[in-house]
mmCIF file of C-alpha atoms and ligand atoms in Angstrom:
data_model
loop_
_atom_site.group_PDB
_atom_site.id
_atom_site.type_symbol
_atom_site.label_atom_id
_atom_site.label_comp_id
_atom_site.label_asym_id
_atom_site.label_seq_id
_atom_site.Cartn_x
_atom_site.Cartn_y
_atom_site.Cartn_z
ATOM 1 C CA UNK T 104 -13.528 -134.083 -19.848
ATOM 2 C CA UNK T 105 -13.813 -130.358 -20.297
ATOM 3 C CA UNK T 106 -13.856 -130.436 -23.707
ATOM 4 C CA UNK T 107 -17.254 -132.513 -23.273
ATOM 5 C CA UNK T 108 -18.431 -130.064 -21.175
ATOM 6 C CA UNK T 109 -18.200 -127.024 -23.244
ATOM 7 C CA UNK T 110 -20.795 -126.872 -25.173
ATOM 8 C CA UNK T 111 -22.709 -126.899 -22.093
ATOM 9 C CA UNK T 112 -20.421 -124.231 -20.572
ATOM 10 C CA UNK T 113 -20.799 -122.374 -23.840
ATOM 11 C CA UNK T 114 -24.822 -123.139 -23.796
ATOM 12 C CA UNK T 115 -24.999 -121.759 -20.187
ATOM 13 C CA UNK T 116 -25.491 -118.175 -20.651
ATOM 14 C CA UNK T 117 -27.960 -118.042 -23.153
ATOM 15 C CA UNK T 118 -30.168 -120.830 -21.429
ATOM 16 C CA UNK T 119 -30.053 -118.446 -17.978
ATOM 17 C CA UNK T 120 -30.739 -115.932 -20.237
ATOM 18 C CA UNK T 121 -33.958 -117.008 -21.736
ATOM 19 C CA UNK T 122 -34.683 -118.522 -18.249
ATOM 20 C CA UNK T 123 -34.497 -114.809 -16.728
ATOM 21 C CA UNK T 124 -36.917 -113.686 -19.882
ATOM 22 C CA UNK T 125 -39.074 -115.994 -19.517
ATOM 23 C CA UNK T 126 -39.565 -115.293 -15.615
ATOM 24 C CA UNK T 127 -42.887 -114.263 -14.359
ATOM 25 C CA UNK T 128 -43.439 -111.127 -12.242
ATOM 26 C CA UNK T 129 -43.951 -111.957 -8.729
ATOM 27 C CA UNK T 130 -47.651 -110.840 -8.067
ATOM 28 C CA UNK T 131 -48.212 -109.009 -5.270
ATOM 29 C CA UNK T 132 -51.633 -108.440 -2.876
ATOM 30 C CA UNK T 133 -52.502 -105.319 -1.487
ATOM 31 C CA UNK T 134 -55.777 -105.390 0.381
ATOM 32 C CA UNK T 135 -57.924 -102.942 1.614
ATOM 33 C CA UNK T 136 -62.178 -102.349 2.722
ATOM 34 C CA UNK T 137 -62.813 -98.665 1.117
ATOM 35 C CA UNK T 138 -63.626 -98.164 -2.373
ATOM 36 C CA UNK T 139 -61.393 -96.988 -5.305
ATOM 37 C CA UNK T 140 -62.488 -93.253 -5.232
ATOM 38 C CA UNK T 141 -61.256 -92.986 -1.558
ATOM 39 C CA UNK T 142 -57.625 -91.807 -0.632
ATOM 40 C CA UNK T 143 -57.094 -94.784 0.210
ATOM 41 C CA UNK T 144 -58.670 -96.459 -2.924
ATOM 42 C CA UNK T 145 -56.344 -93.899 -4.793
ATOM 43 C CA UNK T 146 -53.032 -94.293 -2.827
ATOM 44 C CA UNK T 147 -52.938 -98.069 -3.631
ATOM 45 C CA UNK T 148 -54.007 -97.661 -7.456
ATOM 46 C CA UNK T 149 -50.824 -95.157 -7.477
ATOM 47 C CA UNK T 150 -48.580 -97.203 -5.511
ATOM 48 C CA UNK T 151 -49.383 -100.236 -8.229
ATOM 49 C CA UNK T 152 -48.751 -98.109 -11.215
ATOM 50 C CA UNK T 153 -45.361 -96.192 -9.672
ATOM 51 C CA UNK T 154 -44.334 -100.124 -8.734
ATOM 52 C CA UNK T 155 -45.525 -101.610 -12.315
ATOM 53 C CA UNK T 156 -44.076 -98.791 -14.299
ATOM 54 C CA UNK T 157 -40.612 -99.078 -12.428
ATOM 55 C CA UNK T 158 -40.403 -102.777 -11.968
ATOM 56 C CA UNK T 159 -43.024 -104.620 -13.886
ATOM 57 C CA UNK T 160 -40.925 -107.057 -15.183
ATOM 58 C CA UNK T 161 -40.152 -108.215 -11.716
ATOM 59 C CA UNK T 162 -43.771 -107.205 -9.889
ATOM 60 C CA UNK T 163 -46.982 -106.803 -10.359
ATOM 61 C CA UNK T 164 -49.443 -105.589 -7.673
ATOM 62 C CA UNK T 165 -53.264 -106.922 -7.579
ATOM 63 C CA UNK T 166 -55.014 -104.684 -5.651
ATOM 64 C CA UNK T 167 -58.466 -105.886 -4.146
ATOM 65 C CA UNK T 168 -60.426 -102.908 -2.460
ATOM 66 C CA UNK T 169 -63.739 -103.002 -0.878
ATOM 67 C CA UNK T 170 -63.383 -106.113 1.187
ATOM 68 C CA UNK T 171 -63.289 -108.191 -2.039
ATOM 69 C CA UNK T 172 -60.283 -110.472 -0.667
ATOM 70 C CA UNK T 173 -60.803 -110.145 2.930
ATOM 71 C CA UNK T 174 -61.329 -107.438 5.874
ATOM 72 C CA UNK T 175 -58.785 -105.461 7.739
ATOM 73 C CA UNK T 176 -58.810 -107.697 10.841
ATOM 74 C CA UNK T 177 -57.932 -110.534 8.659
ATOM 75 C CA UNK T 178 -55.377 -108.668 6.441
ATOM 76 C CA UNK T 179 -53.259 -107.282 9.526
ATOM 77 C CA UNK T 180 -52.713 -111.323 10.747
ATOM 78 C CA UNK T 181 -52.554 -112.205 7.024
ATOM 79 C CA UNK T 182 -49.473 -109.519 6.520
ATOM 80 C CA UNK T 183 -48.014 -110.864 9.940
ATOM 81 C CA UNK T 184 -47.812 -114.606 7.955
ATOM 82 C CA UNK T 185 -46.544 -113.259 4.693
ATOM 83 C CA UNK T 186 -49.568 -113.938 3.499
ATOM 84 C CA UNK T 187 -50.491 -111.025 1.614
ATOM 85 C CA UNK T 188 -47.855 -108.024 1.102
ATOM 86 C CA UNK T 189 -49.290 -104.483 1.609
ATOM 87 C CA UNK T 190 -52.382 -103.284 3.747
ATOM 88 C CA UNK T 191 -53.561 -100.027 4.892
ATOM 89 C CA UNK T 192 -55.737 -100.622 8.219
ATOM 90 C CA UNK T 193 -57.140 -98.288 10.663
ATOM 91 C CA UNK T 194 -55.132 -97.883 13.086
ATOM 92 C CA UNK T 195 -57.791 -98.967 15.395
ATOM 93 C CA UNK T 196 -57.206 -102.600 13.965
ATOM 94 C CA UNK T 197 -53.938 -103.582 15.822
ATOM 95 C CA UNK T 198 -54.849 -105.013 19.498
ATOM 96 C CA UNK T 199 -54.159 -108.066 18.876
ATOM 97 C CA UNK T 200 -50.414 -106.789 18.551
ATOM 98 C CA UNK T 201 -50.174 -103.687 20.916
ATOM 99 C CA UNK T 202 -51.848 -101.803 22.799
ATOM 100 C CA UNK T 203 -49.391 -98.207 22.402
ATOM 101 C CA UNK T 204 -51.294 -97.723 18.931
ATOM 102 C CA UNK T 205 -54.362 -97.094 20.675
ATOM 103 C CA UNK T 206 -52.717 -93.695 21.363
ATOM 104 C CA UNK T 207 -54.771 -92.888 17.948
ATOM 105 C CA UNK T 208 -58.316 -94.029 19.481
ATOM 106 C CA UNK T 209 -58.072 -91.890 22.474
ATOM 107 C CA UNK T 210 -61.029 -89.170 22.115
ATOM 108 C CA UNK T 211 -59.718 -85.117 21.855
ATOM 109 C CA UNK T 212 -56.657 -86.399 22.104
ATOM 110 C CA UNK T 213 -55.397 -84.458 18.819
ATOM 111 C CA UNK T 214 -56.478 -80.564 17.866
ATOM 112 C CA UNK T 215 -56.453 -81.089 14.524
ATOM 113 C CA UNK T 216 -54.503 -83.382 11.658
ATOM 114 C CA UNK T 217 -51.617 -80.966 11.285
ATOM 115 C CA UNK T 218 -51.231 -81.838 15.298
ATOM 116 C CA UNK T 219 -51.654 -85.777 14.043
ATOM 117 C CA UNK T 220 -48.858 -84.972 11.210
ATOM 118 C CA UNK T 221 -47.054 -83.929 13.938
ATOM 119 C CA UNK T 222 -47.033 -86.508 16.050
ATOM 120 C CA UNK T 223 -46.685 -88.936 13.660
ATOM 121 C CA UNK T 224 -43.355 -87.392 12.872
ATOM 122 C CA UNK T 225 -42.180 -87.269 16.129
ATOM 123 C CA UNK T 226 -39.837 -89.681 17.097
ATOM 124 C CA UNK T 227 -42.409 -91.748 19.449
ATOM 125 C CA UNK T 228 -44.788 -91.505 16.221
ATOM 126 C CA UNK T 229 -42.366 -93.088 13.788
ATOM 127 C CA UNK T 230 -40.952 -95.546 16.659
ATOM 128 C CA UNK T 231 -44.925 -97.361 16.375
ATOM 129 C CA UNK T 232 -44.636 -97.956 12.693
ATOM 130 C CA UNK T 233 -41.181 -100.244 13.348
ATOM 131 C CA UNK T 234 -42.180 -101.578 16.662
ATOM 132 C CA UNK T 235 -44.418 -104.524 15.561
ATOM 133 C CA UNK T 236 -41.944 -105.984 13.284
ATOM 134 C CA UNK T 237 -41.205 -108.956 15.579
ATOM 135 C CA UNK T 238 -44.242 -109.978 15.055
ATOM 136 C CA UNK T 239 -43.984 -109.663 10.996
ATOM 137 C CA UNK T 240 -45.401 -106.507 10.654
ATOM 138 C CA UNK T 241 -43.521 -103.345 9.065
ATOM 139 C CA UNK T 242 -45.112 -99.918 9.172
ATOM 140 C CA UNK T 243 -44.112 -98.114 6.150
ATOM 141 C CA UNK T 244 -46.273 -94.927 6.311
ATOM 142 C CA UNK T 245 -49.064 -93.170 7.962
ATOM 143 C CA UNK T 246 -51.395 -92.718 5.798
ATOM 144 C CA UNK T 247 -54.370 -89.645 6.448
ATOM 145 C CA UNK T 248 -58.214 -89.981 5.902
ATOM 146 C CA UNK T 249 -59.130 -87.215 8.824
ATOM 147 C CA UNK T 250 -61.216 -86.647 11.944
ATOM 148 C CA UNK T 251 -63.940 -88.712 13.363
ATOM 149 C CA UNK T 252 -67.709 -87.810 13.175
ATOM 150 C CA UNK T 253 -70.889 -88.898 15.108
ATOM 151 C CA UNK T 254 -73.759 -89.668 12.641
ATOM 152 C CA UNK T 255 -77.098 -91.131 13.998
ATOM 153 C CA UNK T 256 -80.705 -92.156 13.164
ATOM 154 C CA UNK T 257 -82.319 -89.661 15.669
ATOM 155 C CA UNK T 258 -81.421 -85.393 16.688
ATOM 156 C CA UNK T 259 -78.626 -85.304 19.166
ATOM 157 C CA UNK T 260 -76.241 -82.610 20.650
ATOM 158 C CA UNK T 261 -75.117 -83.348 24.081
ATOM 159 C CA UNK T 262 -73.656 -86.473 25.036
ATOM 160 C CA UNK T 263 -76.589 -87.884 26.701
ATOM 161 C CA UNK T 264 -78.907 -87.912 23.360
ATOM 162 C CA UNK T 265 -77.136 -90.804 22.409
ATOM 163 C CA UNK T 266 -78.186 -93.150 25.504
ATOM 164 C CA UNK T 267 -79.617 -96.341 23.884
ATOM 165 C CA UNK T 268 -78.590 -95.969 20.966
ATOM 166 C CA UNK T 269 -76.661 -99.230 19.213
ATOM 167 C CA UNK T 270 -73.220 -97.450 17.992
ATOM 168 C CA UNK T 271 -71.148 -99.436 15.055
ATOM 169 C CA UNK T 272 -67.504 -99.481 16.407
ATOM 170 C CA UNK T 273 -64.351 -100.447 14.908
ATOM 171 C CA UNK T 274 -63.441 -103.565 16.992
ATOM 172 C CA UNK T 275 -61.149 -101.787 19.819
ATOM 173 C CA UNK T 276 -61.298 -101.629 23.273
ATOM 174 C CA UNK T 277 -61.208 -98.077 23.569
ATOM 175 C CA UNK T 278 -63.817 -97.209 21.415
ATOM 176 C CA UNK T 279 -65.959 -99.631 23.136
ATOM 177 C CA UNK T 280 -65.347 -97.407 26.196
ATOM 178 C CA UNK T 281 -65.886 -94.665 24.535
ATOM 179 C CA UNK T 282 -69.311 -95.393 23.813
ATOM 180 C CA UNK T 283 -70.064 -97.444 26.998
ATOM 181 C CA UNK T 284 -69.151 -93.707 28.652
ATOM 182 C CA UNK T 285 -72.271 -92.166 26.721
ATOM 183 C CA UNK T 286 -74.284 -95.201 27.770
ATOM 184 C CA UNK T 287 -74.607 -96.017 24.237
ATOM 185 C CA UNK T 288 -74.290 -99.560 23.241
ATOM 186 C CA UNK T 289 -71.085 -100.339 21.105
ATOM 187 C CA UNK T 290 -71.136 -103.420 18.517
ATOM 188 C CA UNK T 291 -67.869 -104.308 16.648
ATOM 189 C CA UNK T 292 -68.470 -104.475 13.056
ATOM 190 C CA UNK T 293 -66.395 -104.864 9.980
ATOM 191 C CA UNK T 294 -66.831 -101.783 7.469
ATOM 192 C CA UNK T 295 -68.504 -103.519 4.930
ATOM 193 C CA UNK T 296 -71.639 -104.715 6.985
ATOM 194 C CA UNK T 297 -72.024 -100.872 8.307
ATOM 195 C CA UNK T 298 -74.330 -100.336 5.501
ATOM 196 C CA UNK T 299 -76.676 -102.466 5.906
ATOM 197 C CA UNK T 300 -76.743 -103.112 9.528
ATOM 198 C CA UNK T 301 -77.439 -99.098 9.496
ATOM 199 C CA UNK T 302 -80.343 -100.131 6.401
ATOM 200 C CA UNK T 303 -81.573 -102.665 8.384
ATOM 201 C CA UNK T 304 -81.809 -100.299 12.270
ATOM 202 C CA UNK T 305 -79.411 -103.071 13.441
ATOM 203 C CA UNK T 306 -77.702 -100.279 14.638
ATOM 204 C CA UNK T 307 -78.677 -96.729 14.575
ATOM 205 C CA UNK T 308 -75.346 -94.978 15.090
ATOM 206 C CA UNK T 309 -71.759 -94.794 13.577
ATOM 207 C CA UNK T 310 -68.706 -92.972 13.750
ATOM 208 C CA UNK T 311 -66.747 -91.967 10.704
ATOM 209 C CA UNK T 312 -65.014 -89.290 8.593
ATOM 210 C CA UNK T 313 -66.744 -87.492 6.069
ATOM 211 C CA UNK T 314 -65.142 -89.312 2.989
ATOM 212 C CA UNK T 315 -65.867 -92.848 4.481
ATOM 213 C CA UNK T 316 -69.841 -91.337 5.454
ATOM 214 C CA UNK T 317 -70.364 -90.029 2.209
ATOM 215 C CA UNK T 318 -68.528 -92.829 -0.192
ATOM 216 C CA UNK T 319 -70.138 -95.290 1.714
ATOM 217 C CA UNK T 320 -73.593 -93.855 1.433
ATOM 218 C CA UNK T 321 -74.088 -93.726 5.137
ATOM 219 C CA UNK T 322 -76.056 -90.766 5.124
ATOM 220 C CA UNK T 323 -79.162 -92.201 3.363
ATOM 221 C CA UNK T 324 -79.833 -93.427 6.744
ATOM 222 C CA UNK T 325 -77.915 -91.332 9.542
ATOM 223 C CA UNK T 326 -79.596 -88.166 8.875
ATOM 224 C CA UNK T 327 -77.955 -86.148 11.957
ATOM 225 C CA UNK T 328 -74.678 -85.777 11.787
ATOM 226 C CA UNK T 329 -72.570 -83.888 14.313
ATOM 227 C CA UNK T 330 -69.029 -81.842 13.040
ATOM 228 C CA UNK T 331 -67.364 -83.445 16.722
ATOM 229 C CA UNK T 332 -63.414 -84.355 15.037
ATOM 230 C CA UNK T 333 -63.997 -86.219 18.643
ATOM 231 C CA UNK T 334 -61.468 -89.081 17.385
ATOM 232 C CA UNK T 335 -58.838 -89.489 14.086
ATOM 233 C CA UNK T 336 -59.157 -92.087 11.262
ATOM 234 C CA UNK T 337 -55.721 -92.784 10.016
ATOM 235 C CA UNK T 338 -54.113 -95.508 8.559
ATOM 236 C CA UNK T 339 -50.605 -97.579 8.530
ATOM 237 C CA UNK T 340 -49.697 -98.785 5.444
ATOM 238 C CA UNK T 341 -48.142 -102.196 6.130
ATOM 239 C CA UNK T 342 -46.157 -105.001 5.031
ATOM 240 C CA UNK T 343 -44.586 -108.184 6.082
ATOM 241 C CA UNK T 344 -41.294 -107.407 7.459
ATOM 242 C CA UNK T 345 -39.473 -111.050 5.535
ATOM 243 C CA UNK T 346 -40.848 -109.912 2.195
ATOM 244 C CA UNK T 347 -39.218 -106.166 2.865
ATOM 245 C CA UNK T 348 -36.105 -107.276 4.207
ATOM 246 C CA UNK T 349 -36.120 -109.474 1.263
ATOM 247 C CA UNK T 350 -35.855 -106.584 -1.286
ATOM 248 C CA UNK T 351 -32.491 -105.843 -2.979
ATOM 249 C CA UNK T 352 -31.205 -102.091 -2.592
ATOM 250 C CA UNK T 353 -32.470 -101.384 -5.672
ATOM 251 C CA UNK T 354 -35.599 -102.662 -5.283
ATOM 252 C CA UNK T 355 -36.346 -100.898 -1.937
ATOM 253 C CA UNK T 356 -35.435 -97.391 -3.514
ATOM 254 C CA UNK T 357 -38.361 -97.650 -6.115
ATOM 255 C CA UNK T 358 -40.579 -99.149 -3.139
ATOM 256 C CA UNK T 359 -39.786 -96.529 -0.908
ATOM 257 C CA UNK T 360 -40.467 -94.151 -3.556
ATOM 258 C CA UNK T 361 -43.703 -95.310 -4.557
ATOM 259 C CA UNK T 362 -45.057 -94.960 -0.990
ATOM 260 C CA UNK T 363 -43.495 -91.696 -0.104
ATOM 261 C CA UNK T 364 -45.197 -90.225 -3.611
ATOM 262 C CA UNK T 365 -48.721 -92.179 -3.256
ATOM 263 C CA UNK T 366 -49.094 -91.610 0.765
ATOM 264 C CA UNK T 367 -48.721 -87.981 0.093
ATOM 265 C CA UNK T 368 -50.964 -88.246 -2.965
ATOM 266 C CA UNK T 369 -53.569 -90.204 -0.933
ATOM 267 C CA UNK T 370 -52.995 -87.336 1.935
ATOM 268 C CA UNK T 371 -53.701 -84.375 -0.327
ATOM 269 C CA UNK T 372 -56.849 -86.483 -1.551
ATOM 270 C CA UNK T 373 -57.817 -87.109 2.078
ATOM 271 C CA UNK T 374 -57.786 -83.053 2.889
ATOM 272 C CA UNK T 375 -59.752 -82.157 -0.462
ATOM 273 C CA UNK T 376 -61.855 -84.981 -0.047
ATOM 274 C CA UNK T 377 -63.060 -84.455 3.527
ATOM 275 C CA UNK T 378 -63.269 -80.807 2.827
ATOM 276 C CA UNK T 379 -65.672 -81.876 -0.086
ATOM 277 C CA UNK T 380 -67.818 -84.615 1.201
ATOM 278 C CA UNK T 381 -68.407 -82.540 4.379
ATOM 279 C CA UNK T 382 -69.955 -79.532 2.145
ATOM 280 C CA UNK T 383 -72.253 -82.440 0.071
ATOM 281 C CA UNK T 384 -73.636 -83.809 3.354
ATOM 282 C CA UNK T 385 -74.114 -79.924 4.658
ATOM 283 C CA UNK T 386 -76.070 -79.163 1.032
ATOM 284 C CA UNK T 387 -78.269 -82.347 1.455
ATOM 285 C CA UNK T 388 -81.952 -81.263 2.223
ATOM 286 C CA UNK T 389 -82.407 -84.645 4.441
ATOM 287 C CA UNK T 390 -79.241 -83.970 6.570
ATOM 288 C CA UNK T 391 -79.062 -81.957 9.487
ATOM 289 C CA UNK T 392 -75.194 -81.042 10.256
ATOM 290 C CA UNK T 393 -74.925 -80.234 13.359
ATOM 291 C CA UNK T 394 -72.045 -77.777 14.280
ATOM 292 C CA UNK T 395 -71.264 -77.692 18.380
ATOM 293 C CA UNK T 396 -70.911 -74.502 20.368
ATOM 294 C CA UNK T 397 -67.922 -74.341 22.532
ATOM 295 C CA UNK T 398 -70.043 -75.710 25.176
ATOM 296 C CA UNK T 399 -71.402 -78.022 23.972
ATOM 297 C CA UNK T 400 -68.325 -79.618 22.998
ATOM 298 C CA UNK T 401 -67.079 -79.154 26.181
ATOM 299 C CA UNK T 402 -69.611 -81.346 27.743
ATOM 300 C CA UNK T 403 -68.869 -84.301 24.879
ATOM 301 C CA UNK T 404 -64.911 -83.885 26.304
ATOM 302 C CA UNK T 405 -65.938 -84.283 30.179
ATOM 303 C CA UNK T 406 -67.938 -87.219 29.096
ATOM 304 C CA UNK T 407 -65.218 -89.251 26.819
ATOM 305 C CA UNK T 408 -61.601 -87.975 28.296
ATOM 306 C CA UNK T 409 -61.461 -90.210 31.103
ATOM 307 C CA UNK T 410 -60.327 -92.810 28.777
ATOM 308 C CA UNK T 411 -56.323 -90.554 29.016
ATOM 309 C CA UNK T 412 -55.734 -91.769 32.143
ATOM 310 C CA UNK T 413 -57.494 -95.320 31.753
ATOM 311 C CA UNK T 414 -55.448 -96.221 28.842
ATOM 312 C CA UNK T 415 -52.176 -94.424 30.069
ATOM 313 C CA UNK T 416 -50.989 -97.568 31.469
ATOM 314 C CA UNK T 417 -51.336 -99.662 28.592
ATOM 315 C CA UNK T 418 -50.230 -96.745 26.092
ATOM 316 C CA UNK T 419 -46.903 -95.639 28.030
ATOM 317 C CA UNK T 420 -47.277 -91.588 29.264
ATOM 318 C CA UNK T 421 -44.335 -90.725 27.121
ATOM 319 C CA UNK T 422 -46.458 -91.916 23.824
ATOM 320 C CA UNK T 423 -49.615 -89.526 25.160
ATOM 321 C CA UNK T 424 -47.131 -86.936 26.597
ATOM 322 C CA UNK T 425 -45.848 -86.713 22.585
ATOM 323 C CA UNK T 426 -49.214 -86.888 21.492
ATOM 324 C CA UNK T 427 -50.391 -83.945 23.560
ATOM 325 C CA UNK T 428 -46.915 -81.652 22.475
ATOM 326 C CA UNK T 429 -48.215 -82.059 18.824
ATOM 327 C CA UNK T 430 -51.134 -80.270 19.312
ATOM 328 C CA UNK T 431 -48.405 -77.081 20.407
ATOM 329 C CA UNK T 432 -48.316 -74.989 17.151
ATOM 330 C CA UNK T 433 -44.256 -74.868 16.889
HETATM 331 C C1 SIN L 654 -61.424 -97.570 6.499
HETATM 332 O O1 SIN L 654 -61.512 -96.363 6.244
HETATM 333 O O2 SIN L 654 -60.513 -98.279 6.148
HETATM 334 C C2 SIN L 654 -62.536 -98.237 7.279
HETATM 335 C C3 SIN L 654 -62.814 -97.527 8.522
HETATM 336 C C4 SIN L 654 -63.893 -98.208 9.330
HETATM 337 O O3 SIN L 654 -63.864 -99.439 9.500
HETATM 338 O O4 SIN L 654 -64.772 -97.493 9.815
#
């Protein structure tokens, strides 16, 4: 009997051999809405080619940016199925899931992004990457683009300007407050109609940081543009918690490596970025940039904190509390 068997036996190795060679790299989807040239845009292209270089004979990552496979409402329930395997959403996009992210929505809540840095590396920070895993979703990363600004159609500088005005929000309940507090009108929108709806006078406000104004051309009809940093555009870079957990050792070192390296690429490209878009918009002869007083700011805080103590219910105190001892220099 065994003798009948061995050639098999003998046969065995090389056929799982050329079985292994022949073996496909598992493709995998990383989605976002910006373009290429965003940090964003240039995180993921990193992330692919620190993966592909590493592993490519076991992965290879097909990255679709500008809403060309599907928008970030869809691709934070798509990463809950396993249907996809990395995303970088606002962190404005994750109702549906919890409410404690909208920490990040609240207006003036952070100083600056070194106090966002902070807080995101705070123990209540990193605990809201992790804590929507039940649900399939893994935070890996933060992931920068900067502070918030308010463009429009028409002059404004105190919060009362913008009565009347239809305001393009990122579909979340708090900014939807936030805007109902200025007696603006908010309408939930995904990124890639903001364009047009703007071309169009479908709406006649947005806000948005200076890379995402400037890449996305926003300017050509939002010609006043206040410096407010009223709210923070940051990102989670997610995946579906089965796929990670399905990773051998080795394969989550090189992953976790390849995120650590292209989140702080994509962060340092954020800072330079905003830094540099800002000064285009401020050299533009059709752009008025408006940059508050003291006071005048002052007045757009009375008008839009409220929403702290709304929200502190929903958010827990001890998420806000953290949030508000970032913004101590240490
Ligand atoms: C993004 O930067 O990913 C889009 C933000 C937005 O929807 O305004």
């Amino acid at each position: 009997m065994l003798s009948k068997l061995r050639p098999l036996l003998l046969a065995l190795p090389c056929l799982l051999l050329s079985g292994l060679a022949i073996a496909e790299p598992r493709t995998l989807i990383f989605s976002h809405v910006v373009s290429e040239d965003t940090p964003k845009g240039k995180m993921a292209l990193m992330f692919k080619s620190m993966i592909e270089r590493r592993l490519g004979d076991q992965f290879q990552i097909e990255i679709y940016p500008n809403t060309e496979l599907m928008d970030d409402d869809e691709a934070v329930t798509a990463i809950a199925e396993g249907r996809i395997h990395f995303a970088a959403p606002s962190l404005s996009k994750f109702q549906n899931y919890t409410n404690r992210l909208m920490v990040y929505d609240l207006p003036f809540l952070f100083a600056d992004m070194d106090a966002v840095e902070r807080f995101q590396g705070s123990a209540q920070g990193q605990a809201l990457l992790t804590h929507m895993s039940t649900d399939g979703i893994l935070g890996l990363s933060y992931l920068h683009n900067g502070l918030k600004q308010l463009t429009a159609n028409r002059d404004f500088s105190q919060p009362d300007d913008l009565a009347g005005l239809r305001f393009r929000i990122i579909a979340s309940e708090v900014l939807q407050k936030q805007f109902e507090l200025l007696d603006a009108e908010p309408v939930p929108m995904a990124f890639s109609q903001v364009y047009q709806a703007l071309a169009n006078n479908d709406i006649q406000g947005q806000e948005n940081t200076w890379s995402n104004i400037y890449s996305q051309a926003f300017y050509e009809h939002q010609p006043y543009m206040m410096q407010s940093n009223h709210g923070v555009l940051d990102y989670m870079v997610i995946t579906n918690a089965d796929f990670w957990n399905s990773l051998t050792d080795e394969q989550l070192q090189e992953f976790i490596f390849a995120m650590e390296m292209s989140v702080k690429y994509g962060n340092a490209v954020a800072l330079a970025k905003n830094q540099n878009d800002r000064a285009a918009l401020s050299s533009m002869g059709d752009v008025t940039l408006l940059e508050p007083t003291s006071v005048q700011l002052a007045q757009w805080q009375t008008a839009m904190k409220p929403l702290w103590q709304e929200y502190e219910p929903l958010i827990g105190a001890a998420v806000i509390e953290a949030a508000l001892e970032a913004n101590q220099v240490p």
